[in-house]
Coordinates of C-alpha atoms and ligand atoms in Angstrom, one line a residue:
Chain D
X1 CA 23.1 12.6 -29.4
X2 CA 20.5 13.8 -31.9
X3 CA 19.0 10.4 -32.1
X4 CA 18.7 10.2 -28.4
X5 CA 17.1 13.6 -28.1
X6 CA 14.4 12.7 -30.6
X7 CA 13.8 9.4 -28.8
X8 CA 13.4 11.3 -25.6
X9 CA 10.8 13.5 -27.1
X10 CA 8.7 10.6 -28.2
X11 CA 9.1 8.6 -25.0
X12 CA 9.3 11.4 -22.6
X13 CA 11.8 11.7 -19.8
X14 CA 13.5 8.5 -18.5
X15 CA 13.0 7.7 -14.9
X16 CA 16.2 7.7 -12.9
X17 CA 15.9 6.0 -9.5
X18 CA 19.1 7.5 -8.2
X19 CA 17.8 11.0 -8.9
X20 CA 14.5 10.1 -7.4
X21 CA 16.3 9.0 -4.2
X22 CA 18.2 12.3 -4.0
X23 CA 15.0 14.3 -4.4
X24 CA 13.4 12.2 -1.7
X25 CA 16.3 12.8 0.6
X26 CA 16.0 16.5 0.2
X27 CA 12.2 16.3 0.8
X28 CA 12.7 14.3 3.9
X29 CA 15.2 17.0 5.2
X30 CA 18.5 15.3 4.9
X31 CA 21.1 17.0 7.1
X32 CA 24.2 17.1 5.0
X33 CA 27.4 16.9 7.1
X34 CA 29.5 19.9 6.4
X35 CA 33.1 19.7 5.2
X36 CA 32.6 16.3 3.9
X37 CA 32.4 15.1 0.3
X38 CA 29.9 12.5 -0.8
X39 CA 31.6 9.2 -1.1
X40 CA 32.6 7.7 -4.5
X41 CA 29.5 5.7 -5.4
X42 CA 27.5 8.9 -5.3
X43 CA 26.1 8.1 -1.8
X44 CA 25.1 11.3 -0.2
X45 CA 26.5 11.7 3.3
X46 CA 24.4 13.0 6.2
X47 CA 21.6 11.8 8.3
X48 CA 17.8 12.0 8.1
X49 CA 15.8 13.7 10.9
X50 CA 13.6 11.6 13.2
X51 CA 10.4 12.4 11.4
X52 CA 11.7 12.0 7.9
X53 CA 9.5 9.0 6.9
X54 CA 6.5 10.4 8.7
X55 CA 6.8 13.6 6.7
X56 CA 7.0 11.6 3.5
X57 CA 4.0 9.5 4.6
X58 CA 2.0 12.5 5.4
X59 CA 2.6 14.2 2.1
X60 CA 1.9 11.0 0.1
X61 CA -1.4 10.4 2.0
X62 CA -3.3 12.1 -0.9
X63 CA -2.3 9.4 -3.2
X64 CA -3.9 6.7 -1.1
X65 CA -7.6 6.0 -0.6
X66 CA -6.9 4.0 2.5
X67 CA -9.7 3.3 4.9
X68 CA -9.0 4.3 8.5
X69 CA -9.0 1.4 10.8
X70 CA -10.9 0.9 14.1
X71 CA -8.9 0.0 17.2
X72 CA -10.2 -0.9 20.6
X73 CA -9.4 -2.6 23.9
X74 CA -12.8 -3.6 25.3
X75 CA -13.8 -6.9 23.9
X76 CA -10.4 -7.9 22.7
X77 CA -9.9 -10.3 25.6
X78 CA -12.1 -12.4 27.7
X79 CA -13.4 -10.7 30.8
X80 CA -12.1 -12.2 34.0
X81 CA -12.2 -10.9 37.5
X82 CA -8.8 -10.4 39.2
X83 CA -7.6 -13.2 41.5
X84 CA -8.4 -12.6 45.1
X85 CA -5.9 -10.3 46.8
X86 CA -3.0 -11.9 48.5
X87 CA -2.0 -9.8 51.3
X88 CA 1.7 -10.1 52.2
X89 CA 2.6 -9.3 55.8
Chain U
X1 CA -35.8 -18.2 -5.1
X2 CA -38.4 -19.8 -2.8
X3 CA -35.6 -21.7 -1.1
X4 CA -33.9 -18.5 0.0
X5 CA -37.3 -17.1 0.9
X6 CA -38.0 -20.0 3.2
X7 CA -34.5 -19.8 4.8
X8 CA -35.1 -16.1 5.3
X9 CA -38.2 -16.8 7.4
X10 CA -36.1 -18.8 9.8
X11 CA -34.4 -15.7 11.1
X12 CA -36.0 -12.7 12.8
X13 CA -35.0 -9.2 11.7
X14 CA -33.3 -8.7 15.0
X15 CA -31.1 -11.8 14.4
X16 CA -30.3 -10.5 10.9
X17 CA -29.4 -7.0 12.2
X18 CA -27.1 -8.7 14.7
X19 CA -25.5 -10.8 11.9
X20 CA -24.9 -7.7 9.8
X21 CA -23.2 -6.0 12.8
X22 CA -21.0 -9.1 13.3
X23 CA -19.9 -9.2 9.7
X24 CA -19.1 -5.4 9.8
X25 CA -17.0 -6.0 13.0
X26 CA -15.2 -8.9 11.4
X27 CA -14.3 -6.9 8.4
X28 CA -13.1 -4.0 10.6
X29 CA -11.0 -6.4 12.6
X30 CA -9.3 -7.8 9.5
X31 CA -8.7 -4.3 8.3
X32 CA -6.8 -3.4 11.5
X33 CA -3.8 -5.0 9.8
X34 CA -5.0 -4.3 6.2
X35 CA -5.4 -8.0 5.6
X36 CA -7.9 -8.7 2.8
X37 CA -11.0 -10.7 3.8
X38 CA -11.9 -13.9 2.0
X39 CA -15.6 -14.8 1.6
X40 CA -14.7 -18.3 2.9
X41 CA -13.6 -16.8 6.2
X42 CA -16.7 -14.6 6.5
X43 CA -18.8 -17.7 6.1
X44 CA -16.7 -19.9 8.4
X45 CA -16.2 -17.4 11.3
X46 CA -19.3 -15.3 11.2
X47 CA -22.0 -16.2 8.8
X48 CA -22.2 -19.9 9.8
X49 CA -25.9 -21.1 9.5
X50 CA -26.8 -17.7 8.0
X51 CA -24.9 -18.5 4.9
X52 CA -28.2 -19.3 3.1
X53 CA -28.9 -15.6 3.2
X54 CA -25.3 -14.6 2.5
X55 CA -26.1 -12.1 -0.3
X56 CA -28.8 -10.4 1.7
X57 CA -26.5 -9.9 4.7
X58 CA -23.6 -8.8 2.5
X59 CA -25.7 -6.2 0.7
X60 CA -26.6 -4.7 4.0
X61 CA -23.0 -4.8 5.2
X62 CA -22.0 -3.0 2.0
X63 CA -24.6 -0.4 2.5
X64 CA -23.6 0.1 6.1
X65 CA -20.0 0.7 5.2
X66 CA -21.0 3.3 2.6
X67 CA -23.7 5.1 4.4
X68 CA -22.2 5.2 7.9
X69 CA -18.5 5.0 7.4
X70 CA -18.0 6.5 4.0
X71 CA -16.1 3.3 3.0
X72 CA -16.4 0.9 0.1
X73 CA -16.2 -2.8 0.3
X74 CA -14.4 -3.8 -2.9
X75 CA -14.1 -7.3 -4.3
X76 CA -10.5 -7.3 -5.5
X77 CA -10.5 -10.9 -6.6
X78 CA -13.8 -12.0 -8.2
X79 CA -12.6 -15.6 -8.6
X80 CA -11.6 -16.3 -5.0
X81 CA -14.0 -13.7 -3.6
X82 CA -11.5 -11.5 -1.7
X83 CA -12.6 -8.1 -0.3
X84 CA -10.9 -5.0 0.9
X85 CA -12.1 -1.7 2.4
X86 CA -11.3 1.5 0.7
X87 CA -12.1 5.1 1.4
X88 CA -14.9 6.8 -0.6
X89 CA -14.2 10.3 0.8
X90 CA -11.7 12.5 -1.1
X91 CA -8.3 12.3 0.7
X92 CA -7.9 16.1 0.6
X93 CA -6.6 18.2 3.4
X94 CA -7.1 16.3 6.7
X95 CA -7.0 18.1 10.0
X96 CA -3.5 16.9 10.8
X97 CA -3.8 15.3 14.2
X98 CA -2.2 12.0 13.7
X99 CA 1.3 11.9 12.2
X100 CA 1.8 9.9 9.0
X101 CA 2.5 6.2 9.3
X102 CA 6.2 5.8 8.3
X103 CA 5.4 2.5 6.6
X104 CA 3.2 4.2 4.1
X105 CA 6.1 6.5 3.2
X106 CA 8.2 3.4 2.4
X107 CA 5.3 1.9 0.5
X108 CA 4.9 5.1 -1.5
X109 CA 8.6 5.0 -2.5
X110 CA 8.4 1.3 -3.7
X111 CA 5.2 1.8 -5.6
X112 CA 6.5 4.9 -7.3
X113 CA 9.6 3.1 -8.5
X114 CA 7.5 0.2 -9.9
X115 CA 5.1 2.6 -11.6
X116 CA 7.8 4.9 -13.0
X117 CA 9.7 1.8 -14.3
X118 CA 6.6 0.8 -16.3
X119 CA 4.9 -1.5 -13.9
X120 CA 7.7 -3.8 -12.9
X121 CA 10.9 -3.3 -11.0
X122 CA 13.7 -5.8 -10.3
X123 CA 14.3 -6.5 -6.6
X124 CA 17.9 -5.2 -6.8
X125 CA 16.8 -1.9 -8.2
X126 CA 14.4 -1.4 -5.3
X127 CA 16.8 -2.4 -2.6
X128 CA 19.6 -0.2 -4.0
X129 CA 17.3 2.8 -4.2
X130 CA 16.1 2.2 -0.6
X131 CA 19.7 1.9 0.5
X132 CA 20.3 5.5 -0.6
X133 CA 17.4 6.4 1.7
X134 CA 19.2 4.7 4.7
X135 CA 17.0 1.6 4.5
X136 CA 19.1 -1.6 4.2
X137 CA 17.3 -4.9 3.6
X138 CA 20.0 -6.7 5.5
X139 CA 19.9 -4.5 8.6
X140 CA 17.4 -3.8 11.4
X141 CA 15.8 -0.4 10.8
X142 CA 14.8 1.9 13.6
X143 CA 11.3 2.4 12.3
X144 CA 10.7 -0.6 10.0
X145 CA 12.7 -3.2 12.0
X146 CA 12.9 -6.2 9.6
X147 CA 12.6 -4.3 6.3
X148 CA 12.9 -7.4 4.1
X149 CA 10.0 -9.0 5.9
X150 CA 7.9 -5.9 5.9
X151 CA 8.3 -5.4 2.1
X152 CA 8.2 -9.0 0.9
X153 CA 5.8 -10.4 3.4
X154 CA 3.5 -7.8 5.1
X155 CA 3.1 -5.6 2.0
X156 CA 2.5 -8.7 -0.1
X157 CA -0.1 -10.2 2.3
X158 CA -1.9 -6.8 2.4
X159 CA -1.9 -7.0 -1.5
X160 CA 0.0 -3.8 -1.9
X161 CA 2.8 -5.6 -3.7
X162 CA 3.4 -8.7 -5.7
X163 CA 6.8 -10.3 -5.2
X164 CA 7.5 -12.9 -7.9
X165 CA 10.4 -15.0 -9.1
X166 CA 11.7 -14.0 -12.6
X167 CA 11.6 -17.2 -14.7
X168 CA 14.8 -18.7 -16.0
X169 CA 17.1 -16.8 -13.8
X170 CA 20.2 -18.4 -12.2
X171 CA 20.8 -17.4 -9.5
X172 CA 17.1 -16.8 -8.8
X173 CA 16.0 -13.2 -9.2
X174 CA 12.8 -11.5 -8.0
X175 CA 10.7 -8.6 -9.2
X176 CA 8.1 -6.3 -7.7
X177 CA 4.7 -5.3 -9.2
X178 CA 1.7 -3.5 -7.9
X179 CA -0.7 -5.7 -5.9
X180 CA -4.4 -5.8 -6.3
X181 CA -5.0 -3.5 -3.4
X182 CA -2.6 -0.9 -4.7
X183 CA -4.5 -0.8 -8.0
X184 CA -7.6 0.1 -6.3
X185 CA -6.3 2.1 -3.3
X186 CA -3.9 4.4 -5.1
X187 CA -4.4 7.2 -7.5
X188 CA -1.7 6.9 -10.2
X189 CA -2.2 10.4 -11.2
X190 CA -1.7 11.8 -7.7
X191 CA 1.3 9.6 -7.3
X192 CA 2.8 10.9 -10.6
X193 CA 2.1 14.5 -9.6
X194 CA 3.9 14.1 -6.3
X195 CA 6.9 12.3 -8.0
X196 CA 7.0 15.2 -10.6
X197 CA 6.8 17.8 -7.8
X198 CA 9.8 16.1 -6.1
X199 CA 11.7 16.4 -9.4
X200 CA 10.5 19.9 -10.0
X201 CA 9.3 18.7 -13.4
X202 CA 6.0 18.6 -15.3
X203 CA 4.1 15.3 -14.8
X204 CA 3.5 15.2 -18.6
X205 CA 7.2 15.1 -19.2
X206 CA 6.9 11.3 -18.4
X207 CA 4.7 10.6 -21.5
X208 CA 4.1 6.9 -20.9
X209 CA 3.4 7.2 -17.2
X210 CA 1.2 10.2 -17.7
X211 CA -0.9 8.4 -20.3
X212 CA -1.2 5.4 -18.0
X213 CA -2.1 7.5 -15.0
X214 CA -4.8 9.5 -16.9
X215 CA -6.3 6.3 -18.4
X216 CA -6.6 4.6 -15.0
X217 CA -8.1 7.8 -13.6
X218 CA -10.9 7.7 -16.1
X219 CA -11.5 4.0 -15.4
X220 CA -12.4 4.7 -11.8
Chain L
X1 CA -36.9 10.0 13.5
X2 CA -33.1 10.1 13.2
X3 CA -31.4 12.6 11.0
X4 CA -29.4 11.0 8.1
X5 CA -25.7 11.2 8.0
X6 CA -23.9 13.3 5.5
X7 CA -20.2 13.2 4.3
X8 CA -19.4 15.7 7.0
X9 CA -20.5 13.1 9.6
X10 CA -18.6 10.3 7.8
X11 CA -15.4 12.4 7.7
X12 CA -15.7 13.1 11.4
X13 CA -16.2 9.4 12.2
X14 CA -13.2 8.4 10.0
X15 CA -11.1 10.9 11.8
X16 CA -12.2 9.4 15.1
X17 CA -11.3 6.0 13.8
X18 CA -7.7 7.1 13.0
X19 CA -7.2 9.1 16.1
X20 CA -9.1 6.9 18.6
X21 CA -9.4 9.9 21.0
X22 CA -9.3 13.7 20.6
X23 CA -9.5 16.6 22.9
X24 CA -12.7 18.8 23.0
X25 CA -11.0 21.7 21.3
X26 CA -9.7 19.4 18.6
X27 CA -13.2 18.0 18.2
X28 CA -14.6 21.5 17.8
X29 CA -12.0 22.3 15.1
X30 CA -12.7 19.0 13.4
X31 CA -16.4 19.6 13.4
X32 CA -15.9 22.9 11.6
X33 CA -13.4 21.4 9.2
X34 CA -15.8 18.5 8.3
X35 CA -18.8 20.8 7.7
X36 CA -16.8 23.2 5.6
X37 CA -15.2 20.5 3.5
X38 CA -18.6 19.2 2.5
X39 CA -20.5 22.4 2.4
X40 CA -22.7 21.3 5.3
X41 CA -24.5 23.7 7.7
X42 CA -22.1 24.5 10.6
X43 CA -23.3 25.6 14.0
X44 CA -20.4 25.9 16.4
X45 CA -22.5 25.1 19.5
X46 CA -24.0 22.0 18.0
X47 CA -21.1 19.6 18.3
X48 CA -22.9 17.2 20.6
X49 CA -25.9 17.1 18.3
X50 CA -23.7 16.5 15.3
X51 CA -22.1 13.5 17.2
X52 CA -25.6 12.2 18.2
X53 CA -26.4 11.8 14.5
X54 CA -23.3 9.6 14.1
X55 CA -24.0 7.7 17.3
X56 CA -27.5 6.8 16.2
X57 CA -26.1 5.1 13.1
X58 CA -23.2 3.5 15.0
X59 CA -25.4 2.0 17.8
X60 CA -26.4 -1.0 15.8
X61 CA -22.7 -1.7 15.1
X62 CA -22.0 -1.6 18.9
X63 CA -19.8 1.4 18.5
X64 CA -20.1 4.8 20.1
X65 CA -18.4 8.2 20.3
X66 CA -18.3 9.0 24.0
X67 CA -17.2 12.0 26.0
X68 CA -15.2 11.8 29.2
X69 CA -12.9 13.8 31.5
X70 CA -9.2 13.1 31.9
X71 CA -8.2 12.4 35.5
X72 CA -5.0 14.2 34.9
X73 CA -5.8 17.5 33.2
X74 CA -9.6 17.7 33.9
X75 CA -10.2 18.4 30.2
X76 CA -13.0 16.8 28.1
X77 CA -12.2 14.3 25.5
X78 CA -14.1 12.4 22.8
X79 CA -13.3 8.7 22.2
X80 CA -14.6 6.2 19.6
X81 CA -15.3 3.1 21.6
X82 CA -16.4 -0.5 21.0
X83 CA -19.2 -1.8 23.1
X84 CA -19.4 -5.5 22.1
X85 CA -17.6 -8.4 23.7
X86 CA -18.0 -11.3 21.3
X87 CA -16.0 -14.0 19.5
X88 CA -15.6 -11.6 16.6
X89 CA -14.2 -8.7 18.8
X90 CA -11.8 -11.1 20.4
X91 CA -10.2 -11.6 17.0
X92 CA -8.9 -8.0 17.3
X93 CA -5.3 -8.2 16.2
X94 CA -3.5 -5.3 17.7
X95 CA -2.0 -7.3 20.5
X96 CA -0.9 -10.8 21.1
X97 CA -2.6 -12.9 23.9
X98 CA 0.3 -12.4 26.4
X99 CA 0.3 -8.7 25.7
X100 CA -3.4 -8.5 26.5
X101 CA -2.8 -10.6 29.7
X102 CA -0.2 -8.1 30.7
X103 CA -2.6 -5.3 30.1
X104 CA -5.2 -7.0 32.3
X105 CA -2.7 -7.5 35.0
X106 CA -1.6 -3.9 34.8
X107 CA -5.2 -2.8 35.2
X108 CA -5.6 -5.1 38.2
X109 CA -2.5 -3.5 39.8
X110 CA -3.7 0.1 39.1
X111 CA -7.2 -0.5 40.3
X112 CA -6.0 -2.2 43.5
X113 CA -3.5 0.6 44.3
X114 CA -4.1 3.6 46.5
X115 CA -2.4 6.0 44.1
X116 CA -4.2 4.8 41.0
X117 CA -0.9 3.8 39.4
X118 CA 1.4 0.9 39.0
X119 CA 5.2 1.0 39.0
X120 CA 7.1 -0.5 36.1
X121 CA 8.9 -2.8 38.6
X122 CA 5.6 -4.3 39.7
X123 CA 4.4 -4.7 36.1
X124 CA 7.7 -6.3 35.1
X125 CA 7.2 -8.8 38.0
X126 CA 3.8 -9.7 36.6
X127 CA 5.3 -10.3 33.2
X128 CA 7.4 -13.0 34.6
X129 CA 4.3 -15.1 35.5
X130 CA 2.0 -14.8 32.6
X131 CA -0.1 -17.8 31.9
X132 CA -0.2 -17.4 28.2
X133 CA 3.5 -16.8 27.5
X134 CA 6.1 -15.1 29.6
X135 CA 7.5 -11.8 28.5
X136 CA 11.2 -10.9 29.0
X137 CA 12.1 -7.5 30.5
X138 CA 13.0 -6.0 27.2
X139 CA 9.8 -7.3 25.6
X140 CA 7.7 -6.0 28.4
X141 CA 9.1 -2.6 28.2
X142 CA 8.4 -2.6 24.4
X143 CA 4.8 -3.7 25.0
X144 CA 4.2 -1.0 27.7
X145 CA 5.6 1.5 25.3
X146 CA 3.1 0.4 22.7
X147 CA 0.3 0.7 25.2
X148 CA 1.3 4.3 25.9
X149 CA 1.7 5.1 22.2
X150 CA -1.7 3.6 21.4
X151 CA -3.1 5.8 24.2
X152 CA -4.3 3.0 26.6
X153 CA -1.8 3.9 29.3
X154 CA -0.1 7.0 30.5
X155 CA 3.5 6.9 31.9
X156 CA 5.3 9.4 34.2
X157 CA 8.6 8.6 35.9
X158 CA 8.1 4.9 35.6
X159 CA 4.6 5.0 37.0
X160 CA 1.8 3.8 34.8
X161 CA -1.8 5.0 35.0
X162 CA -5.0 4.3 32.9
X163 CA -5.5 6.8 30.2
X164 CA -8.7 8.7 29.6
X165 CA -9.2 6.6 26.5
X166 CA -9.0 3.5 28.5
X167 CA -11.4 4.7 31.2
X168 CA -13.9 6.0 28.7
X169 CA -14.1 2.7 26.8
X170 CA -13.7 0.3 29.8
X171 CA -15.7 2.1 32.5
X172 CA -18.7 -0.3 32.4
X173 CA -16.3 -3.3 32.2
X174 CA -14.4 -2.1 35.2
X175 CA -17.5 -1.6 37.3
X176 CA -18.5 -5.2 36.6
X177 CA -15.1 -6.8 37.0
X178 CA -13.7 -4.9 39.9
X179 CA -17.0 -4.2 41.7
X180 CA -16.2 -3.0 45.2
X181 CA -12.7 -2.0 44.3
X182 CA -14.1 0.7 42.1
X183 CA -15.0 4.0 43.7
X184 CA -16.5 7.0 42.0
X185 CA -15.6 10.7 42.3
X186 CA -17.9 12.5 44.8
X187 CA -18.0 15.5 42.4
X188 CA -18.3 14.1 38.9
X189 CA -19.5 10.5 39.7
X190 CA -17.1 8.9 37.2
X191 CA -14.6 6.2 38.1
X192 CA -11.9 7.7 40.4
X193 CA -8.4 6.2 40.2
X194 CA -6.0 9.1 40.6
X195 CA -7.6 11.1 43.3
X196 CA -7.6 12.4 46.9
X197 CA -9.4 10.5 49.6
X198 CA -11.1 11.8 52.7
X199 CA -9.2 10.6 55.7
X200 CA -12.2 10.2 57.9
X201 CA -12.4 6.4 58.2
X202 CA -16.3 6.5 58.3
X203 CA -16.3 8.6 55.1
X204 CA -13.4 8.0 52.7
X205 CA -14.9 9.6 49.7
X206 CA -12.8 10.1 46.6
X207 CA -12.3 13.2 44.4
X208 CA -10.3 13.6 41.2
X209 CA -7.5 16.1 41.4
X210 CA -9.1 18.4 38.8
X211 CA -12.4 18.0 40.6
X212 CA -10.8 18.9 43.9
X213 CA -9.3 22.0 42.3
X214 CA -12.6 23.1 40.9
X215 CA -14.6 22.3 44.0
X216 CA -12.4 24.1 46.5
X217 CA -11.7 27.1 44.3
X218 CA -12.1 30.3 46.2
X219 CA -12.9 28.5 49.5
X220 CA -10.6 29.5 52.3
X221 CA -10.9 26.4 54.5
X222 CA -11.4 23.2 52.6
X223 CA -13.9 20.7 54.1
X224 CA -15.0 17.3 52.9
X225 CA -18.2 17.7 50.9
X226 CA -19.6 14.6 52.4
X227 CA -18.7 14.5 56.1
X228 CA -17.5 18.1 56.5
X229 CA -14.2 17.0 58.1
X230 CA -11.1 19.2 57.3
X231 CA -9.7 18.3 53.9
X232 CA -6.0 17.6 54.7
X233 CA -4.6 17.4 51.2
X234 CA -2.9 20.0 49.1
X235 CA -5.4 21.7 46.8
X236 CA -4.1 21.6 43.2
X237 CA -4.3 24.6 41.0
X238 CA -6.8 24.8 38.2
X239 CA -5.0 24.5 34.9
X240 CA -5.3 27.5 32.7
X241 CA -6.7 25.6 29.7
X242 CA -9.1 23.8 32.1
X243 CA -10.8 27.0 33.3
X244 CA -11.4 28.1 29.7
X245 CA -13.2 24.8 28.9
Ligands
ZN1 ZN1 -14.3 13.8 39.4
ZN2 ZN1 -15.3 12.9 54.3

């Protein structure tokens, strides 16, 4: 125990992916189902709201220096006049 | 050289302006899907007979991206001459009109795991963590549809991730690393700060990662 | 001499790139935000001049920030548009060839219709006879959804119309391609697809619904502004937000 604590001091905290996942779930607004225990392998029950990933994306935007991209319709296909009208009686 | 000088005289300034615009458009088209642009493709599809004045045109393209768009054309691979566009403006608070792109949320999670694990993460670790976030590599996801393809193909082609076989493994195992684009496009310090915020912890409590993040910040 | 761009202009342009189109009130807020972020001089009534500075630099790249009115709510919008049609622009990668063919066919249907709209049934029928590659029903619905999400089409009760973004960017193209099929609004002189039509066969002028509302506001007996015949259609109400604009 003592040895581990001093090692921790030198190396800093260890990163625990499971704990990370749990923090992410809370951030994304996990709706925990009431009256239900989490299953054995520590899997949190509940469901994520529709905008969960958008919310995370929005917050993490500051980490990215992504260039916005330019989208258009004109010029993306060859101009062609419509076929002559076919009137159906 | 005088050869370039002579070649230069074959084109009017209007023609060169037009070529600059075409190269800018070409790079913007490639960036629609965040696919890096190869010099060979610029020459083949756009520059064509103007390739004798390649550097002059590219200098003007670079200047246009910086002065008009606030973007930077970065060469991420100087051997194969591969370019990407990155943003020169501070991310900061944006007027939030467009919702976040869910894919970059997923990317953030994967890049965080790799960074926090010291620069490399085994495939299984990444998938198991994603599974806790209701993203299963074997199932079709509502937002990401084929997650396995998105992560190991799209993110890899965009150069956000490297997905490589671990040598001498039987059965074969793969690991993830940061791709060349991620190195340039992401701020490790901002990423660490957000990860720390999620844990309600001080960024400095991860000594190694904090050192690495601060070092990379001073490099840029 | 053109005024140089600053970071405030660049931020505005970047925001136009990621949004494609924004409403006039959003544009005003964005203008303020961009100027404040970069400590640039901000004059609330100078939005169009601010945009002109950007447009001067965009022009050589065949891009433009353009203003237009929505046929639906009568409000002003700003869209970032492409003006070039070249081998390079045809490499645009947002849609596959058959998806673009479907878009063209949908435009054909909408322009050719009285109502300025096309039903999903008619579009689905088109999808069955695409030259590039047929689309199944499910795929077609998915693609149409994408067009709505990307703000090229609007959808209401299974009827598809051209969005204001589409009309702002494609106006010139439509005038060339559809020629006589295209009519303009008698009031605002822009392309009129969703509109009311004068029933006098020798007149037949078109007016957008928001333009009708504005034109006949406060007039007791509506008459056609061109032939003076009685205007037989229901006069729509002016939207609250519209009267403020
Ligand atoms: Zn009108
Ligand atoms: Zn009339």
